Amino acid sequence: MDGLEVANLALEIIGWVGVAGGIVALAVALVVHAADNGWAETSVVVVDDDERGAVVRWLDSEGMHEHELSEHEHGALGDPDEAVAWTNTGGRIRFERRSHALRVWWMIALLLLGIGVVSLVVSLVISLTAS
């Protein structure tokens, strides 16, 4: 077995593991996406409180809610006059449309699928040119 055959075998193994892992990560991302449903876009009002700092308030079917903003959240909020957040039942709030876990699983899935497909294509090219 020469070096080209070893490289071809290694690329094929990496390719199949990458594709299989990417499919599993994609399935997990779809489950996380389904579980992440139920967040509604909501306009929020930013109020400066002398004791607590910046606070956001919003109304939903359950009544009025408020949330103290951390420094990071205040910076991510952008323009306080046109502030938008995503709320869920129970007074939960976040400032990104999708959760971080969902973004991580999508990136893992795309990365593994990309590596797997590229490895399989390179392995196929090596196999065709070696013959």
Short mmCIF file of N, CA, C and O in Angstrom, two decimals:
data_model
loop_
_atom_site.label_atom_id
_atom_site.label_comp_id
_atom_site.label_asym_id
_atom_site.label_seq_id
_atom_site.Cartn_x
_atom_site.Cartn_y
_atom_site.Cartn_z
N MET A 1 0.85 -1.17 0.00
CA MET A 1 0.00 0.00 0.00
C MET A 1 0.90 1.23 0.00
O MET A 1 1.68 1.44 0.92
N ASP A 2 0.78 2.06 -1.02
CA ASP A 2 1.63 3.25 -1.10
C ASP A 2 0.95 4.44 -0.42
O ASP A 2 -0.17 4.34 0.08
N GLY A 3 1.63 5.57 -0.41
CA GLY A 3 1.16 6.76 0.29
C GLY A 3 -0.14 7.31 -0.25
O GLY A 3 -0.98 7.81 0.50
N LEU A 4 -0.33 7.21 -1.57
CA LEU A 4 -1.55 7.73 -2.18
C LEU A 4 -2.77 6.91 -1.75
O LEU A 4 -3.84 7.47 -1.48
N GLU A 5 -2.60 5.61 -1.64
CA GLU A 5 -3.71 4.76 -1.20
C GLU A 5 -4.04 5.01 0.27
O GLU A 5 -5.22 5.00 0.65
N VAL A 6 -3.03 5.24 1.08
CA VAL A 6 -3.26 5.54 2.50
C VAL A 6 -3.99 6.88 2.63
O VAL A 6 -4.94 7.01 3.42
N ALA A 7 -3.57 7.90 1.87
CA ALA A 7 -4.23 9.20 1.90
C ALA A 7 -5.68 9.07 1.43
O ALA A 7 -6.59 9.68 2.01
N ASN A 8 -5.90 8.26 0.39
CA ASN A 8 -7.25 8.05 -0.13
C ASN A 8 -8.13 7.39 0.92
O ASN A 8 -9.28 7.80 1.15
N LEU A 9 -7.60 6.39 1.59
CA LEU A 9 -8.35 5.70 2.64
C LEU A 9 -8.66 6.64 3.80
O LEU A 9 -9.78 6.66 4.31
N ALA A 10 -7.67 7.42 4.22
CA ALA A 10 -7.88 8.36 5.33
C ALA A 10 -8.93 9.41 4.97
O ALA A 10 -9.81 9.73 5.77
N LEU A 11 -8.86 9.93 3.74
CA LEU A 11 -9.84 10.92 3.30
C LEU A 11 -11.25 10.32 3.23
O LEU A 11 -12.23 10.99 3.58
N GLU A 12 -11.34 9.08 2.79
CA GLU A 12 -12.65 8.45 2.72
C GLU A 12 -13.24 8.23 4.11
O GLU A 12 -14.43 8.47 4.33
N ILE A 13 -12.40 7.81 5.05
CA ILE A 13 -12.88 7.63 6.43
C ILE A 13 -13.31 8.97 7.02
O ILE A 13 -14.39 9.08 7.62
N ILE A 14 -12.48 10.00 6.84
CA ILE A 14 -12.83 11.34 7.33
C ILE A 14 -14.13 11.81 6.68
O ILE A 14 -15.00 12.41 7.33
N GLY A 15 -14.27 11.53 5.39
CA GLY A 15 -15.47 11.94 4.66
C GLY A 15 -16.74 11.31 5.21
O GLY A 15 -17.73 12.00 5.48
N TRP A 16 -16.70 9.99 5.40
CA TRP A 16 -17.91 9.31 5.89
C TRP A 16 -18.22 9.67 7.34
O TRP A 16 -19.39 9.83 7.71
N VAL A 17 -17.19 9.81 8.16
CA VAL A 17 -17.41 10.23 9.55
C VAL A 17 -17.96 11.66 9.58
O VAL A 17 -18.89 11.97 10.35
N GLY A 18 -17.44 12.53 8.74
CA GLY A 18 -17.92 13.91 8.67
C GLY A 18 -19.36 14.00 8.21
O GLY A 18 -20.17 14.73 8.79
N VAL A 19 -19.71 13.22 7.17
CA VAL A 19 -21.09 13.24 6.69
C VAL A 19 -22.04 12.67 7.74
O VAL A 19 -23.11 13.23 8.02
N ALA A 20 -21.67 11.54 8.36
CA ALA A 20 -22.53 10.94 9.38
C ALA A 20 -22.67 11.87 10.58
O ALA A 20 -23.79 12.07 11.09
N GLY A 21 -21.57 12.43 11.04
CA GLY A 21 -21.63 13.37 12.17
C GLY A 21 -22.42 14.61 11.82
O GLY A 21 -23.15 15.15 12.66
N GLY A 22 -22.29 15.09 10.60
CA GLY A 22 -23.05 16.25 10.16
C GLY A 22 -24.54 15.99 10.12
O GLY A 22 -25.35 16.85 10.49
N ILE A 23 -24.92 14.79 9.70
CA ILE A 23 -26.35 14.43 9.67
C ILE A 23 -26.90 14.35 11.10
O ILE A 23 -28.01 14.82 11.37
N VAL A 24 -26.13 13.77 12.01
CA VAL A 24 -26.56 13.70 13.42
C VAL A 24 -26.69 15.11 14.00
O VAL A 24 -27.68 15.44 14.67
N ALA A 25 -25.69 15.97 13.76
CA ALA A 25 -25.75 17.34 14.26
C ALA A 25 -26.90 18.11 13.64
O ALA A 25 -27.55 18.93 14.30
N LEU A 26 -27.20 17.84 12.37
CA LEU A 26 -28.34 18.48 11.72
C LEU A 26 -29.65 18.04 12.36
O LEU A 26 -30.55 18.86 12.58
N ALA A 27 -29.76 16.76 12.71
CA ALA A 27 -30.96 16.27 13.39
C ALA A 27 -31.11 16.93 14.76
O ALA A 27 -32.21 17.34 15.15
N VAL A 28 -30.00 17.07 15.48
CA VAL A 28 -30.05 17.73 16.78
C VAL A 28 -30.45 19.20 16.62
O VAL A 28 -31.25 19.74 17.39
N ALA A 29 -29.91 19.85 15.59
CA ALA A 29 -30.27 21.25 15.33
C ALA A 29 -31.75 21.39 15.03
O ALA A 29 -32.40 22.36 15.48
N LEU A 30 -32.32 20.45 14.30
CA LEU A 30 -33.76 20.51 14.01
C LEU A 30 -34.59 20.31 15.27
O LEU A 30 -35.62 20.96 15.45
N VAL A 31 -34.15 19.42 16.16
CA VAL A 31 -34.85 19.22 17.43
C VAL A 31 -34.76 20.48 18.30
O VAL A 31 -35.75 20.92 18.88
N VAL A 32 -33.57 21.08 18.37
CA VAL A 32 -33.40 22.31 19.14
C VAL A 32 -34.25 23.42 18.54
O VAL A 32 -34.87 24.21 19.27
N HIS A 33 -34.32 23.49 17.23
CA HIS A 33 -35.15 24.50 16.56
C HIS A 33 -36.63 24.31 16.90
O HIS A 33 -37.34 25.28 17.18
N ALA A 34 -37.09 23.07 16.90
CA ALA A 34 -38.49 22.80 17.24
C ALA A 34 -38.77 23.15 18.70
O ALA A 34 -39.83 23.68 19.04
N ALA A 35 -37.82 22.86 19.59
CA ALA A 35 -38.01 23.16 21.00
C ALA A 35 -37.89 24.65 21.28
O ALA A 35 -38.42 25.14 22.28
N ASP A 36 -37.21 25.37 20.41
CA ASP A 36 -36.97 26.80 20.60
C ASP A 36 -38.14 27.65 20.10
O ASP A 36 -38.14 28.87 20.23
N ASN A 37 -39.14 27.03 19.54
CA ASN A 37 -40.28 27.75 19.00
C ASN A 37 -41.09 28.37 20.12
O ASN A 37 -41.04 27.95 21.25
N GLY A 38 -41.85 29.38 19.81
CA GLY A 38 -42.73 29.99 20.80
C GLY A 38 -42.27 31.36 21.25
O GLY A 38 -42.91 31.97 22.10
N TRP A 39 -41.19 31.86 20.71
CA TRP A 39 -40.73 33.20 21.05
C TRP A 39 -41.37 34.20 20.10
O TRP A 39 -41.37 34.00 18.89
N ALA A 40 -41.93 35.27 20.63
CA ALA A 40 -42.60 36.28 19.81
C ALA A 40 -41.81 37.58 19.84
O ALA A 40 -41.32 38.01 20.90
N GLU A 41 -41.72 38.22 18.68
CA GLU A 41 -41.05 39.51 18.61
C GLU A 41 -41.90 40.54 19.33
O GLU A 41 -43.11 40.63 19.12
N THR A 42 -41.27 41.31 20.19
CA THR A 42 -41.99 42.25 21.04
C THR A 42 -41.23 43.57 21.10
O THR A 42 -40.01 43.59 21.20
N SER A 43 -41.98 44.66 21.04
CA SER A 43 -41.37 45.97 21.26
C SER A 43 -41.23 46.18 22.75
O SER A 43 -42.15 45.92 23.51
N VAL A 44 -40.06 46.63 23.16
CA VAL A 44 -39.81 46.86 24.58
C VAL A 44 -39.46 48.33 24.79
O VAL A 44 -39.00 49.01 23.88
N VAL A 45 -39.71 48.80 25.99
CA VAL A 45 -39.39 50.18 26.36
C VAL A 45 -38.22 50.14 27.33
O VAL A 45 -38.25 49.40 28.31
N VAL A 46 -37.20 50.91 27.03
CA VAL A 46 -36.02 50.99 27.90
C VAL A 46 -36.22 52.16 28.85
O VAL A 46 -36.46 53.29 28.43
N VAL A 47 -36.16 51.87 30.15
CA VAL A 47 -36.35 52.88 31.18
C VAL A 47 -35.08 52.93 32.02
O VAL A 47 -34.56 51.89 32.43
N ASP A 48 -34.57 54.14 32.26
CA ASP A 48 -33.40 54.29 33.14
C ASP A 48 -33.89 54.45 34.57
O ASP A 48 -34.60 55.39 34.90
N ASP A 49 -33.50 53.49 35.40
CA ASP A 49 -33.87 53.51 36.82
C ASP A 49 -32.61 53.89 37.60
O ASP A 49 -31.55 53.30 37.40
N ASP A 50 -32.74 54.87 38.49
CA ASP A 50 -31.57 55.33 39.24
C ASP A 50 -30.97 54.24 40.12
O ASP A 50 -29.77 54.17 40.29
N GLU A 51 -31.81 53.37 40.67
CA GLU A 51 -31.32 52.35 41.59
C GLU A 51 -30.77 51.12 40.87
O GLU A 51 -29.79 50.53 41.28
N ARG A 52 -31.43 50.71 39.80
CA ARG A 52 -31.08 49.45 39.14
C ARG A 52 -30.40 49.61 37.80
O ARG A 52 -29.99 48.64 37.19
N GLY A 53 -30.27 50.78 37.28
CA GLY A 53 -29.70 50.97 35.96
C GLY A 53 -30.79 50.87 34.90
O GLY A 53 -31.95 51.19 35.14
N ALA A 54 -30.45 50.39 33.72
CA ALA A 54 -31.42 50.30 32.62
C ALA A 54 -32.32 49.08 32.82
O ALA A 54 -31.87 48.00 33.18
N VAL A 55 -33.61 49.29 32.57
CA VAL A 55 -34.62 48.25 32.70
C VAL A 55 -35.46 48.26 31.43
O VAL A 55 -35.76 49.32 30.89
N VAL A 56 -35.81 47.07 30.91
CA VAL A 56 -36.75 47.01 29.80
C VAL A 56 -38.09 46.54 30.33
O VAL A 56 -38.17 45.70 31.22
N ARG A 57 -39.15 47.10 29.74
CA ARG A 57 -40.50 46.71 30.12
C ARG A 57 -41.27 46.38 28.85
O ARG A 57 -41.06 46.98 27.81
N TRP A 58 -42.18 45.41 28.98
CA TRP A 58 -43.02 45.03 27.86
C TRP A 58 -44.33 44.47 28.38
O TRP A 58 -44.46 44.07 29.52
N LEU A 59 -45.31 44.48 27.49
CA LEU A 59 -46.64 43.95 27.80
C LEU A 59 -46.90 42.72 26.95
O LEU A 59 -46.54 42.66 25.78
N ASP A 60 -47.55 41.73 27.55
CA ASP A 60 -48.06 40.59 26.80
C ASP A 60 -49.41 40.19 27.38
O ASP A 60 -49.98 40.93 28.18
N SER A 61 -49.90 39.03 27.00
CA SER A 61 -51.22 38.61 27.46
C SER A 61 -51.27 38.35 28.96
O SER A 61 -52.35 38.33 29.56
N GLU A 62 -50.12 38.16 29.58
CA GLU A 62 -50.06 37.90 31.02
C GLU A 62 -49.90 39.17 31.84
O GLU A 62 -49.95 39.13 33.05
N GLY A 63 -49.67 40.30 31.20
CA GLY A 63 -49.50 41.55 31.92
C GLY A 63 -48.19 42.22 31.59
O GLY A 63 -47.56 41.95 30.56
N MET A 64 -47.76 43.11 32.48
CA MET A 64 -46.51 43.84 32.27
C MET A 64 -45.35 43.09 32.92
O MET A 64 -45.49 42.56 34.02
N HIS A 65 -44.23 43.09 32.24
CA HIS A 65 -43.02 42.45 32.74
C HIS A 65 -41.87 43.44 32.66
O HIS A 65 -41.91 44.39 31.87
N GLU A 66 -40.84 43.19 33.45
CA GLU A 66 -39.64 44.00 33.33
C GLU A 66 -38.42 43.15 33.60
O GLU A 66 -38.49 42.10 34.25
N HIS A 67 -37.31 43.62 33.04
CA HIS A 67 -36.05 42.87 33.12
C HIS A 67 -34.92 43.87 33.26
O HIS A 67 -34.81 44.82 32.47
N GLU A 68 -34.07 43.66 34.25
CA GLU A 68 -32.90 44.52 34.41
C GLU A 68 -31.86 44.14 33.36
O GLU A 68 -31.56 42.97 33.17
N LEU A 69 -31.32 45.15 32.69
CA LEU A 69 -30.34 44.91 31.63
C LEU A 69 -28.93 44.86 32.19
O LEU A 69 -28.54 45.70 32.99
N SER A 70 -28.19 43.86 31.75
CA SER A 70 -26.76 43.83 32.05
C SER A 70 -26.06 44.77 31.07
O SER A 70 -26.67 45.26 30.11
N GLU A 71 -24.79 45.01 31.30
CA GLU A 71 -24.04 45.89 30.39
C GLU A 71 -24.00 45.31 28.98
O GLU A 71 -24.14 46.03 28.00
N HIS A 72 -23.82 43.99 28.89
CA HIS A 72 -23.77 43.32 27.58
C HIS A 72 -25.13 43.44 26.86
O HIS A 72 -25.18 43.74 25.67
N GLU A 73 -26.21 43.21 27.58
CA GLU A 73 -27.54 43.31 26.97
C GLU A 73 -27.84 44.73 26.54
O GLU A 73 -28.42 44.95 25.48
N HIS A 74 -27.42 45.70 27.34
CA HIS A 74 -27.67 47.09 26.99
C HIS A 74 -26.94 47.46 25.71
O HIS A 74 -27.48 48.15 24.85
N GLY A 75 -25.72 46.96 25.56
CA GLY A 75 -24.96 47.22 24.33
C GLY A 75 -25.55 46.52 23.12
O GLY A 75 -25.54 47.03 22.01
N ALA A 76 -26.08 45.31 23.32
CA ALA A 76 -26.65 44.54 22.21
C ALA A 76 -28.02 45.05 21.80
O ALA A 76 -28.49 44.76 20.70
N LEU A 77 -28.66 45.82 22.65
CA LEU A 77 -30.02 46.28 22.38
C LEU A 77 -30.07 47.30 21.26
O LEU A 77 -31.04 47.36 20.52
N GLY A 78 -29.02 48.07 21.09
CA GLY A 78 -28.99 49.06 20.02
C GLY A 78 -29.75 50.32 20.42
O GLY A 78 -29.64 50.81 21.54
N ASP A 79 -30.56 50.83 19.50
CA ASP A 79 -31.30 52.07 19.71
C ASP A 79 -32.42 51.85 20.73
O ASP A 79 -33.34 51.07 20.48
N PRO A 80 -32.39 52.53 21.87
CA PRO A 80 -33.41 52.29 22.90
C PRO A 80 -34.81 52.75 22.47
O PRO A 80 -35.80 52.30 23.02
N ASP A 81 -34.88 53.67 21.48
CA ASP A 81 -36.19 54.14 21.04
C ASP A 81 -36.90 53.12 20.15
O ASP A 81 -38.13 53.15 20.03
N GLU A 82 -36.15 52.23 19.53
CA GLU A 82 -36.73 51.21 18.66
C GLU A 82 -36.32 49.82 19.10
O GLU A 82 -36.01 48.95 18.29
N ALA A 83 -36.32 49.60 20.39
CA ALA A 83 -35.83 48.34 20.94
C ALA A 83 -36.80 47.20 20.66
O ALA A 83 -38.01 47.34 20.80
N VAL A 84 -36.24 46.07 20.23
CA VAL A 84 -37.02 44.87 19.94
C VAL A 84 -36.37 43.71 20.68
O VAL A 84 -35.15 43.59 20.72
N ALA A 85 -37.21 42.88 21.26
CA ALA A 85 -36.72 41.68 21.94
C ALA A 85 -37.67 40.55 21.60
O ALA A 85 -38.71 40.75 20.97
N TRP A 86 -37.30 39.35 22.01
CA TRP A 86 -38.15 38.18 21.79
C TRP A 86 -38.55 37.66 23.16
O TRP A 86 -37.70 37.45 24.03
N THR A 87 -39.85 37.50 23.35
CA THR A 87 -40.36 37.09 24.65
C THR A 87 -41.09 35.76 24.54
O THR A 87 -41.57 35.38 23.47
N ASN A 88 -41.15 35.09 25.67
CA ASN A 88 -41.81 33.80 25.77
C ASN A 88 -42.74 33.86 26.97
O ASN A 88 -42.71 34.82 27.74
N THR A 89 -43.53 32.84 27.14
CA THR A 89 -44.44 32.83 28.28
C THR A 89 -43.66 32.83 29.59
O THR A 89 -42.52 32.38 29.65
N GLY A 90 -44.27 33.38 30.59
CA GLY A 90 -43.62 33.42 31.89
C GLY A 90 -42.69 34.60 32.08
O GLY A 90 -41.91 34.64 33.01
N GLY A 91 -42.73 35.58 31.18
CA GLY A 91 -41.91 36.76 31.32
C GLY A 91 -40.46 36.58 30.94
O GLY A 91 -39.60 37.35 31.35
N ARG A 92 -40.16 35.55 30.16
CA ARG A 92 -38.78 35.33 29.71
C ARG A 92 -38.49 36.22 28.51
O ARG A 92 -39.36 36.46 27.68
N ILE A 93 -37.26 36.70 28.42
CA ILE A 93 -36.88 37.61 27.34
C ILE A 93 -35.48 37.28 26.86
O ILE A 93 -34.64 36.78 27.62
N ARG A 94 -35.25 37.53 25.58
CA ARG A 94 -33.89 37.45 25.02
C ARG A 94 -33.80 38.47 23.91
O ARG A 94 -34.82 38.96 23.39
N PHE A 95 -32.59 38.80 23.52
CA PHE A 95 -32.39 39.89 22.57
C PHE A 95 -31.88 39.40 21.22
O PHE A 95 -31.52 40.22 20.38
N GLU A 96 -31.83 38.10 21.02
CA GLU A 96 -31.49 37.52 19.72
C GLU A 96 -32.68 36.70 19.26
O GLU A 96 -33.39 36.10 20.06
N ARG A 97 -32.87 36.66 17.94
CA ARG A 97 -34.01 35.91 17.40
C ARG A 97 -33.92 34.42 17.71
O ARG A 97 -34.88 33.79 18.08
N ARG A 98 -32.76 33.85 17.54
CA ARG A 98 -32.56 32.41 17.79
C ARG A 98 -31.60 32.22 18.95
O ARG A 98 -30.73 33.05 19.20
N SER A 99 -31.70 31.09 19.60
CA SER A 99 -30.84 30.82 20.75
C SER A 99 -29.41 30.51 20.31
O SER A 99 -29.16 30.12 19.16
N HIS A 100 -28.49 30.66 21.24
CA HIS A 100 -27.08 30.36 20.94
C HIS A 100 -26.89 28.87 20.67
O HIS A 100 -26.08 28.49 19.82
N ALA A 101 -27.62 28.03 21.38
CA ALA A 101 -27.49 26.58 21.18
C ALA A 101 -27.86 26.20 19.75
O ALA A 101 -27.20 25.36 19.13
N LEU A 102 -28.90 26.81 19.22
CA LEU A 102 -29.30 26.51 17.85
C LEU A 102 -28.23 26.93 16.86
O LEU A 102 -27.89 26.17 15.94
N ARG A 103 -27.65 28.10 17.06
CA ARG A 103 -26.58 28.55 16.16
C ARG A 103 -25.37 27.63 16.22
O ARG A 103 -24.76 27.32 15.20
N VAL A 104 -25.04 27.17 17.43
CA VAL A 104 -23.89 26.27 17.57
C VAL A 104 -24.14 24.97 16.84
O VAL A 104 -23.27 24.47 16.11
N TRP A 105 -25.33 24.38 17.00
CA TRP A 105 -25.62 23.11 16.33
C TRP A 105 -25.65 23.26 14.81
O TRP A 105 -25.20 22.37 14.09
N TRP A 106 -26.17 24.38 14.31
CA TRP A 106 -26.16 24.61 12.86
C TRP A 106 -24.72 24.71 12.35
O TRP A 106 -24.38 24.15 11.30
N MET A 107 -23.87 25.43 13.09
CA MET A 107 -22.47 25.57 12.66
C MET A 107 -21.75 24.23 12.70
O MET A 107 -20.98 23.92 11.79
N ILE A 108 -21.97 23.43 13.73
CA ILE A 108 -21.35 22.11 13.81
C ILE A 108 -21.80 21.25 12.63
O ILE A 108 -20.98 20.58 11.98
N ALA A 109 -23.11 21.27 12.36
CA ALA A 109 -23.64 20.46 11.26
C ALA A 109 -23.04 20.89 9.92
O ALA A 109 -22.59 20.05 9.13
N LEU A 110 -23.02 22.19 9.65
CA LEU A 110 -22.48 22.67 8.38
C LEU A 110 -20.98 22.39 8.26
O LEU A 110 -20.50 22.01 7.19
N LEU A 111 -20.25 22.56 9.36
CA LEU A 111 -18.82 22.31 9.34
C LEU A 111 -18.52 20.84 9.07
O LEU A 111 -17.70 20.50 8.20
N LEU A 112 -19.19 19.93 9.79
CA LEU A 112 -18.96 18.50 9.58
C LEU A 112 -19.39 18.05 8.18
O LEU A 112 -18.69 17.28 7.53
N LEU A 113 -20.55 18.52 7.72
CA LEU A 113 -20.99 18.16 6.37
C LEU A 113 -20.03 18.70 5.31
O LEU A 113 -19.71 18.00 4.34
N GLY A 114 -19.56 19.92 5.50
CA GLY A 114 -18.61 20.50 4.55
C GLY A 114 -17.31 19.73 4.49
O GLY A 114 -16.80 19.40 3.41
N ILE A 115 -16.75 19.41 5.66
CA ILE A 115 -15.50 18.63 5.70
C ILE A 115 -15.73 17.25 5.09
O ILE A 115 -14.89 16.76 4.33
N GLY A 116 -16.86 16.63 5.42
CA GLY A 116 -17.15 15.30 4.88
C GLY A 116 -17.29 15.29 3.37
O GLY A 116 -16.71 14.43 2.69
N VAL A 117 -18.02 16.24 2.83
CA VAL A 117 -18.22 16.28 1.38
C VAL A 117 -16.91 16.59 0.66
O VAL A 117 -16.58 15.94 -0.35
N VAL A 118 -16.15 17.55 1.17
CA VAL A 118 -14.87 17.88 0.52
C VAL A 118 -13.92 16.69 0.58
O VAL A 118 -13.26 16.36 -0.42
N SER A 119 -13.87 16.00 1.71
CA SER A 119 -13.00 14.82 1.82
C SER A 119 -13.42 13.72 0.85
O SER A 119 -12.56 13.08 0.23
N LEU A 120 -14.71 13.50 0.73
CA LEU A 120 -15.18 12.47 -0.21
C LEU A 120 -14.89 12.84 -1.65
O LEU A 120 -14.52 11.98 -2.47
N VAL A 121 -15.04 14.11 -2.00
CA VAL A 121 -14.75 14.54 -3.37
C VAL A 121 -13.25 14.39 -3.67
O VAL A 121 -12.88 13.88 -4.73
N VAL A 122 -12.40 14.80 -2.73
CA VAL A 122 -10.95 14.65 -2.93
C VAL A 122 -10.58 13.18 -3.03
O VAL A 122 -9.76 12.78 -3.87
N SER A 123 -11.20 12.34 -2.20
CA SER A 123 -10.94 10.90 -2.26
C SER A 123 -11.37 10.33 -3.61
O SER A 123 -10.67 9.49 -4.19
N LEU A 124 -12.50 10.79 -4.12
CA LEU A 124 -12.96 10.33 -5.42
C LEU A 124 -12.01 10.77 -6.54
O LEU A 124 -11.70 9.97 -7.43
N VAL A 125 -11.53 11.98 -6.46
CA VAL A 125 -10.60 12.49 -7.47
C VAL A 125 -9.30 11.67 -7.43
O VAL A 125 -8.75 11.30 -8.47
N ILE A 126 -8.81 11.38 -6.24
CA ILE A 126 -7.59 10.56 -6.10
C ILE A 126 -7.82 9.18 -6.70
O ILE A 126 -6.97 8.63 -7.41
N SER A 127 -8.97 8.60 -6.40
CA SER A 127 -9.28 7.25 -6.92
C SER A 127 -9.34 7.24 -8.44
O SER A 127 -8.86 6.31 -9.08
N LEU A 128 -9.95 8.26 -9.03
CA LEU A 128 -10.09 8.33 -10.49
C LEU A 128 -8.77 8.61 -11.19
O LEU A 128 -8.52 8.10 -12.29
N THR A 129 -7.92 9.45 -10.58
CA THR A 129 -6.66 9.77 -11.23
C THR A 129 -5.60 8.70 -11.02
O THR A 129 -4.66 8.59 -11.80
N ALA A 130 -5.72 7.91 -9.96
CA ALA A 130 -4.74 6.85 -9.68
C ALA A 130 -4.93 5.64 -10.58
O ALA A 130 -4.01 4.84 -10.76
N SER A 131 -6.12 5.50 -11.13
CA SER A 131 -6.41 4.32 -11.95
C SER A 131 -5.74 4.38 -13.29
O SER A 131 -5.53 5.30 -13.93
#
